[in-house]
Coordinates of C-alpha atoms and ligand atoms in Angstrom, one line a residue:
M114 CA 40.2 -34.6 5.9
S115 CA 37.0 -35.9 4.0
G116 CA 37.0 -38.2 0.9
A117 CA 35.6 -37.7 -2.4
M118 CA 32.4 -37.3 -1.8
A119 CA 29.7 -39.3 -4.5
L120 CA 27.2 -37.6 -6.0
P121 CA 24.0 -39.5 -4.5
E122 CA 23.2 -41.9 -7.8
G123 CA 20.4 -39.9 -10.6
D124 CA 21.7 -36.8 -8.7
Q125 CA 24.8 -36.3 -11.4
D126 CA 23.8 -32.5 -13.2
T127 CA 26.4 -30.8 -13.6
F128 CA 27.7 -26.8 -11.7
L129 CA 28.1 -24.7 -13.6
V130 CA 29.7 -21.7 -12.8
V131 CA 30.1 -18.3 -14.5
G132 CA 33.2 -15.8 -14.8
F133 CA 36.6 -15.9 -15.7
V134 CA 39.5 -18.2 -17.0
C135 CA 42.7 -16.4 -17.0
Y136 CA 46.9 -17.6 -17.2
D137 CA 48.4 -17.5 -13.8
L138 CA 52.4 -17.4 -13.2
I139 CA 53.3 -17.7 -9.2
F140 CA 56.2 -16.6 -8.0
T141 CA 56.9 -17.8 -4.1
S142 CA 59.9 -15.7 -2.4
P143 CA 61.5 -15.8 0.3
H144 CA 59.6 -11.8 1.4
Y145 CA 58.6 -9.1 -0.9
P146 CA 60.8 -7.5 -2.4
E147 CA 61.7 -3.8 -2.7
E148 CA 61.1 -1.9 -5.1
D149 CA 63.8 -1.5 -7.5
S150 CA 65.3 -4.6 -6.6
M151 CA 65.3 -7.9 -7.8
V152 CA 64.9 -11.3 -5.7
R153 CA 65.3 -14.7 -6.5
A154 CA 62.1 -16.6 -6.6
V155 CA 61.9 -19.9 -4.5
D156 CA 59.5 -21.6 -5.9
Y157 CA 57.9 -21.0 -9.6
H158 CA 54.3 -22.6 -11.6
K159 CA 52.1 -21.9 -14.0
R160 CA 48.5 -22.4 -13.3
R161 CA 44.7 -22.2 -14.9
G162 CA 43.3 -18.8 -13.2
G163 CA 40.4 -17.1 -12.6
N164 CA 37.6 -17.5 -9.7
A165 CA 35.2 -19.7 -11.9
S166 CA 37.9 -21.4 -13.3
N167 CA 39.4 -22.9 -10.4
S168 CA 36.0 -23.2 -8.0
C169 CA 35.8 -25.4 -11.5
S170 CA 38.9 -27.2 -10.5
V171 CA 38.1 -28.1 -7.2
L172 CA 34.7 -29.8 -7.7
S173 CA 35.8 -31.5 -10.2
Q174 CA 37.9 -33.0 -7.3
L175 CA 35.6 -33.4 -4.9
G176 CA 33.8 -35.5 -7.8
A177 CA 31.2 -33.3 -9.3
K178 CA 30.4 -32.3 -12.8
C179 CA 30.4 -29.0 -13.9
E180 CA 31.3 -26.5 -16.2
L181 CA 32.7 -23.3 -16.7
L182 CA 31.0 -20.7 -18.7
A183 CA 33.5 -18.2 -18.9
P184 CA 34.9 -15.5 -22.4
M185 CA 38.4 -18.1 -23.9
T186 CA 41.2 -16.8 -26.9
T187 CA 42.7 -19.2 -29.0
D188 CA 46.5 -17.7 -28.3
E189 CA 48.5 -20.6 -27.2
N190 CA 47.7 -19.4 -23.4
A191 CA 44.7 -20.3 -24.3
Q192 CA 45.8 -23.4 -25.8
Y193 CA 47.1 -24.2 -21.8
M194 CA 44.2 -24.2 -20.5
Q195 CA 41.9 -25.8 -22.1
D196 CA 44.3 -28.5 -22.0
D197 CA 44.2 -28.3 -18.5
L198 CA 40.9 -28.2 -18.5
K199 CA 39.7 -31.1 -20.3
A200 CA 42.7 -32.9 -18.6
S201 CA 41.0 -31.7 -15.5
N202 CA 37.4 -32.5 -16.5
V203 CA 35.9 -29.5 -16.6
A204 CA 33.5 -29.1 -19.4
F205 CA 33.4 -25.9 -21.8
H206 CA 32.0 -26.3 -24.3
N207 CA 29.6 -23.4 -23.8
C208 CA 32.6 -21.1 -23.3
P209 CA 32.7 -17.5 -26.3
I210 CA 35.9 -17.7 -28.3
Y211 CA 37.5 -13.9 -28.8
P212 CA 40.4 -15.0 -31.8
E213 CA 41.2 -11.9 -31.8
C214 CA 41.8 -10.7 -27.8
M215 CA 45.1 -12.1 -26.4
T216 CA 44.6 -14.1 -22.9
P217 CA 43.9 -12.7 -19.8
F218 CA 47.6 -12.8 -17.5
T219 CA 48.2 -13.1 -14.1
S220 CA 51.4 -12.8 -12.1
I221 CA 50.8 -13.1 -8.3
I222 CA 54.1 -13.0 -6.0
Q223 CA 53.9 -15.2 -2.7
S224 CA 56.3 -14.2 0.3
I225 CA 57.2 -17.1 2.7
A226 CA 57.8 -14.1 4.9
S227 CA 54.7 -12.3 5.4
G228 CA 52.4 -15.2 4.3
S229 CA 51.1 -12.1 1.4
R230 CA 49.3 -12.6 -1.7
T231 CA 50.6 -10.4 -4.2
I232 CA 48.6 -10.2 -7.9
M233 CA 49.7 -8.0 -10.9
H234 CA 46.9 -9.0 -13.3
Y235 CA 46.3 -7.9 -16.7
R236 CA 44.1 -7.7 -18.2
P237 CA 43.6 -6.8 -21.9
D238 CA 41.9 -3.2 -23.3
G239 CA 38.0 -4.4 -24.2
F240 CA 38.8 -8.0 -23.4
P241 CA 34.5 -9.0 -22.6
E242 CA 32.7 -10.9 -20.2
T243 CA 30.1 -13.5 -20.2
N244 CA 27.2 -11.6 -21.1
A245 CA 23.6 -12.6 -21.0
N246 CA 22.8 -13.6 -24.4
D247 CA 25.8 -16.0 -24.3
F248 CA 24.2 -17.3 -21.0
S249 CA 20.4 -17.6 -22.8
K250 CA 21.8 -20.1 -24.8
L251 CA 22.6 -22.0 -22.5
N252 CA 20.1 -25.6 -21.5
L253 CA 19.6 -24.7 -18.0
S254 CA 17.5 -27.9 -16.7
A255 CA 22.0 -30.0 -17.7
Y256 CA 22.7 -27.9 -14.1
K257 CA 21.5 -28.5 -10.2
W258 CA 23.0 -25.3 -9.9
I259 CA 24.4 -22.8 -11.0
H260 CA 27.0 -19.7 -8.9
F261 CA 27.6 -16.5 -10.9
E262 CA 31.8 -15.0 -10.1
G263 CA 30.3 -11.8 -9.4
R264 CA 32.1 -10.3 -12.3
G265 CA 31.3 -7.9 -15.3
L266 CA 27.7 -6.4 -13.5
P267 CA 25.0 -5.8 -14.9
E268 CA 25.2 -9.1 -17.1
P269 CA 24.9 -11.2 -14.0
L270 CA 22.2 -9.6 -12.9
K271 CA 20.4 -10.8 -16.3
M272 CA 21.6 -14.2 -16.2
I273 CA 19.7 -14.2 -12.9
D274 CA 16.6 -13.2 -14.3
I275 CA 16.6 -15.9 -17.1
I276 CA 17.2 -18.8 -14.1
D277 CA 13.8 -16.8 -12.8
A278 CA 12.1 -17.1 -15.3
W279 CA 12.9 -21.0 -15.9
N280 CA 12.3 -21.3 -12.0
A281 CA 8.3 -20.0 -12.5
K282 CA 8.1 -22.3 -15.1
S283 CA 9.6 -25.1 -13.7
K284 CA 9.1 -28.3 -11.4
K285 CA 12.7 -28.8 -10.7
Q286 CA 14.4 -25.5 -9.4
I287 CA 17.9 -24.8 -9.9
P288 CA 19.5 -22.9 -7.1
Y289 CA 22.0 -20.3 -7.5
S290 CA 25.2 -18.0 -5.5
V291 CA 26.5 -14.9 -5.8
E292 CA 30.4 -13.8 -5.0
L293 CA 31.5 -10.6 -3.8
E294 CA 35.0 -10.5 -4.2
K295 CA 35.9 -7.1 -6.9
R296 CA 36.0 -4.6 -4.7
A297 CA 33.6 -1.9 -6.9
E298 CA 30.8 -0.2 -6.7
A299 CA 28.5 -2.2 -9.3
T300 CA 29.6 -5.9 -7.4
K301 CA 26.6 -4.2 -4.9
S302 CA 24.0 -4.5 -6.6
L303 CA 24.7 -8.2 -6.4
I304 CA 23.6 -7.6 -2.9
S305 CA 19.8 -9.0 -2.8
K306 CA 20.4 -11.6 -5.5
G307 CA 20.9 -15.0 -4.6
D308 CA 19.8 -17.9 -2.6
F309 CA 23.5 -18.2 -1.1
V310 CA 26.0 -15.0 -1.2
F311 CA 29.5 -15.0 -0.2
V312 CA 30.7 -12.8 0.8
A313 CA 34.1 -12.6 0.8
K314 CA 36.7 -11.0 3.3
E315 CA 38.6 -8.5 0.7
F316 CA 35.0 -7.1 0.0
A317 CA 33.6 -7.3 3.2
R318 CA 36.4 -4.9 4.4
Y319 CA 35.5 -2.0 1.1
L320 CA 32.5 -2.2 2.7
G321 CA 33.7 -1.5 6.1
Y322 CA 33.7 -4.5 8.1
N323 CA 36.5 -5.8 9.6
D324 CA 35.4 -8.8 11.2
A325 CA 32.2 -11.7 9.8
L326 CA 29.9 -11.2 13.0
S327 CA 29.4 -7.1 11.3
A328 CA 29.4 -8.2 8.0
L329 CA 27.0 -10.6 8.0
N330 CA 25.0 -8.1 10.3
G331 CA 24.4 -5.2 8.7
L332 CA 24.4 -6.4 5.6
A333 CA 22.1 -9.1 7.2
Q334 CA 18.3 -6.9 5.9
Q335 CA 19.8 -6.8 2.7
V336 CA 19.6 -9.7 0.8
K337 CA 16.8 -10.9 -0.4
P338 CA 13.7 -12.9 1.7
G339 CA 15.9 -16.1 2.5
A340 CA 19.0 -16.2 1.4
T341 CA 22.0 -16.9 2.9
I342 CA 25.2 -15.2 3.8
I343 CA 28.3 -16.6 3.8
V344 CA 31.8 -14.9 4.7
P345 CA 34.8 -16.8 4.4
W346 CA 37.3 -14.7 6.5
G347 CA 41.2 -16.1 5.7
E348 CA 42.7 -18.7 9.4
Q349 CA 40.1 -18.0 11.8
G350 CA 37.5 -20.0 9.2
A351 CA 34.0 -18.5 8.3
M352 CA 30.3 -17.0 9.3
A353 CA 27.1 -17.4 7.6
R354 CA 23.6 -15.9 8.7
C355 CA 21.4 -19.6 7.3
S356 CA 17.5 -18.3 6.2
N357 CA 16.3 -18.8 9.2
G358 CA 18.8 -15.7 10.4
E359 CA 20.6 -18.1 13.0
I360 CA 24.4 -17.3 12.8
V361 CA 26.8 -21.3 12.3
S362 CA 29.9 -20.6 12.3
S363 CA 33.6 -23.7 11.7
K364 CA 36.7 -22.5 12.0
A365 CA 39.6 -23.3 9.7
Y366 CA 41.4 -26.2 9.7
S367 CA 45.3 -24.7 9.2
P368 CA 47.8 -27.5 7.4
A369 CA 51.0 -28.3 9.3
C370 CA 53.0 -26.2 6.3
I371 CA 50.9 -23.4 3.8
V372 CA 53.1 -24.0 0.9
D373 CA 50.2 -22.6 -1.8
T374 CA 47.0 -19.7 -0.4
T375 CA 46.0 -18.2 -4.1
G376 CA 43.0 -19.6 -4.5
A377 CA 41.6 -20.7 -1.2
G378 CA 39.0 -18.4 -0.8
D379 CA 37.7 -20.6 -4.2
T380 CA 38.1 -23.6 -3.1
F381 CA 36.4 -22.7 0.2
L382 CA 33.7 -22.0 -1.8
A383 CA 33.7 -24.8 -4.4
A384 CA 33.3 -27.1 -0.9
T385 CA 30.3 -25.1 0.2
I386 CA 28.1 -24.9 -2.5
F387 CA 29.4 -29.2 -3.1
Y388 CA 27.7 -29.5 0.5
L389 CA 24.9 -27.1 0.1
S390 CA 24.3 -29.3 -3.6
Q391 CA 23.5 -32.5 -1.4
N392 CA 21.3 -30.4 1.0
K393 CA 23.5 -30.4 4.5
S394 CA 23.1 -27.8 6.7
V395 CA 24.9 -24.4 6.2
A396 CA 27.1 -25.5 9.8
E397 CA 28.3 -28.6 8.5
S398 CA 28.8 -26.9 4.6
I399 CA 31.4 -24.7 5.4
D400 CA 32.9 -26.8 7.7
F401 CA 33.3 -28.4 4.7
G402 CA 34.3 -25.8 2.6
N403 CA 37.3 -25.0 5.8
R404 CA 38.3 -27.7 6.0
I405 CA 39.0 -28.1 1.9
A406 CA 40.2 -24.5 1.4
G407 CA 42.5 -25.7 4.6
A408 CA 44.4 -29.4 2.8
K409 CA 44.3 -26.0 0.0
C410 CA 46.2 -24.3 1.5
G411 CA 49.0 -26.8 2.5
M412 CA 49.0 -27.7 -1.5
K413 CA 50.4 -26.8 -4.6
G414 CA 47.1 -25.9 -7.1
Y415 CA 43.7 -28.1 -7.0
S416 CA 45.4 -32.0 -7.6
G417 CA 44.6 -34.6 -5.1
I418 CA 42.5 -32.1 -2.8
N419 CA 40.5 -33.8 -1.7
Ligands
LIG537 P1 40.8 -15.6 -0.1 O1 41.4 -14.6 0.0 O2 41.2 -16.1 -0.8 O3 39.3 -14.7 -0.7 P2 40.6 -15.8 2.8 O4 41.8 -15.6 3.2 O5 39.3 -15.8 3.4 O6 40.3 -16.5 0.7 O7 40.2 -17.3 2.6 C1 39.1 -19.4 2.6 C2 39.2 -19.1 3.1 O8 40.2 -20.5 2.6 C3 39.2 -19.5 4.4 O9 37.3 -19.3 5.1 C4 40.0 -21.3 5.4 O10 38.3 -22.3 5.1 C5 40.9 -21.3 4.6 N1 42.5 -20.5 4.6 C6 42.9 -19.5 4.0 N2 44.2 -19.0 4.7 C7 43.7 -19.9 5.6 C8 45.0 -20.6 7.2 N3 45.6 -19.3 6.8 N4 45.4 -21.8 7.2 C9 43.7 -22.6 7.2 N5 43.1 -22.0 6.5 C10 43.4 -20.9 5.5

């Protein structure tokens, strides 16, 4: 396992991750419960969740400066999440706050018998998404990389237009990545965006692809010219189509014992963009992503992942 990466001197600016934060309750069960039955969990823990929030935890563990942009509330669960963000060294000062809302909640059942992970998510009606207006208030010069979780569309498309306009006027160029994960028609609008397009296996299957290579080949004509497509595929590792059309792959690094796979995809993504931002090759970057995500599967949460 690679150790924590110190960013090069003078290159300490921030990763911005735009998306969602919620409150997770994770139960580890001997098997997935039958309907209308009671199962005694063998383990239980609560934590700050949400794809963007998880990726921030990992970036921070890797030694990167990072910031979360996600809607938040002021209730008891929001307080827990904010305390945890502070403890994890993740900035969140630009998050829009909605005192009238309740924090979204997720209950996750991890089955030891099958390795499955079943997620029940509650997002209160009318709970807002980050919007382009929130994004337009940011000082973009602070960021070295911007990642979009890929939700609340079409707002991320407008945010990407803001970055494109900023990049067109600036000497410094901010690369950005998008993730396609949510099974929704609107998510498809992100395929042609992003210098780096991450396609979760969940979404690849939704599009009708049964393996990573088919997804890479099928999406190759739909991304913008020069974009890289990256497809993580659970215990098979990950594959990518580089900007020049070359296909690269990296195997998964299975831990001695699978403990907690919740957030494996978010971990892979964070570790991969961490390496990409240092101009490592796509092959090296997905390999690093697999190493860190594999280590994460062998432990609860993200603390000590590096
Ligand atoms: P998610 O379902 O969280 O979106 P995936 O299942 O596609 O994510 O896994 C993301 C990454 O996590 C994989 O590319 C791999 O590196 C790692 N991973 C997931 N499951 C395992 C496993 N059983 N053993 C080793 N690595 C794994």
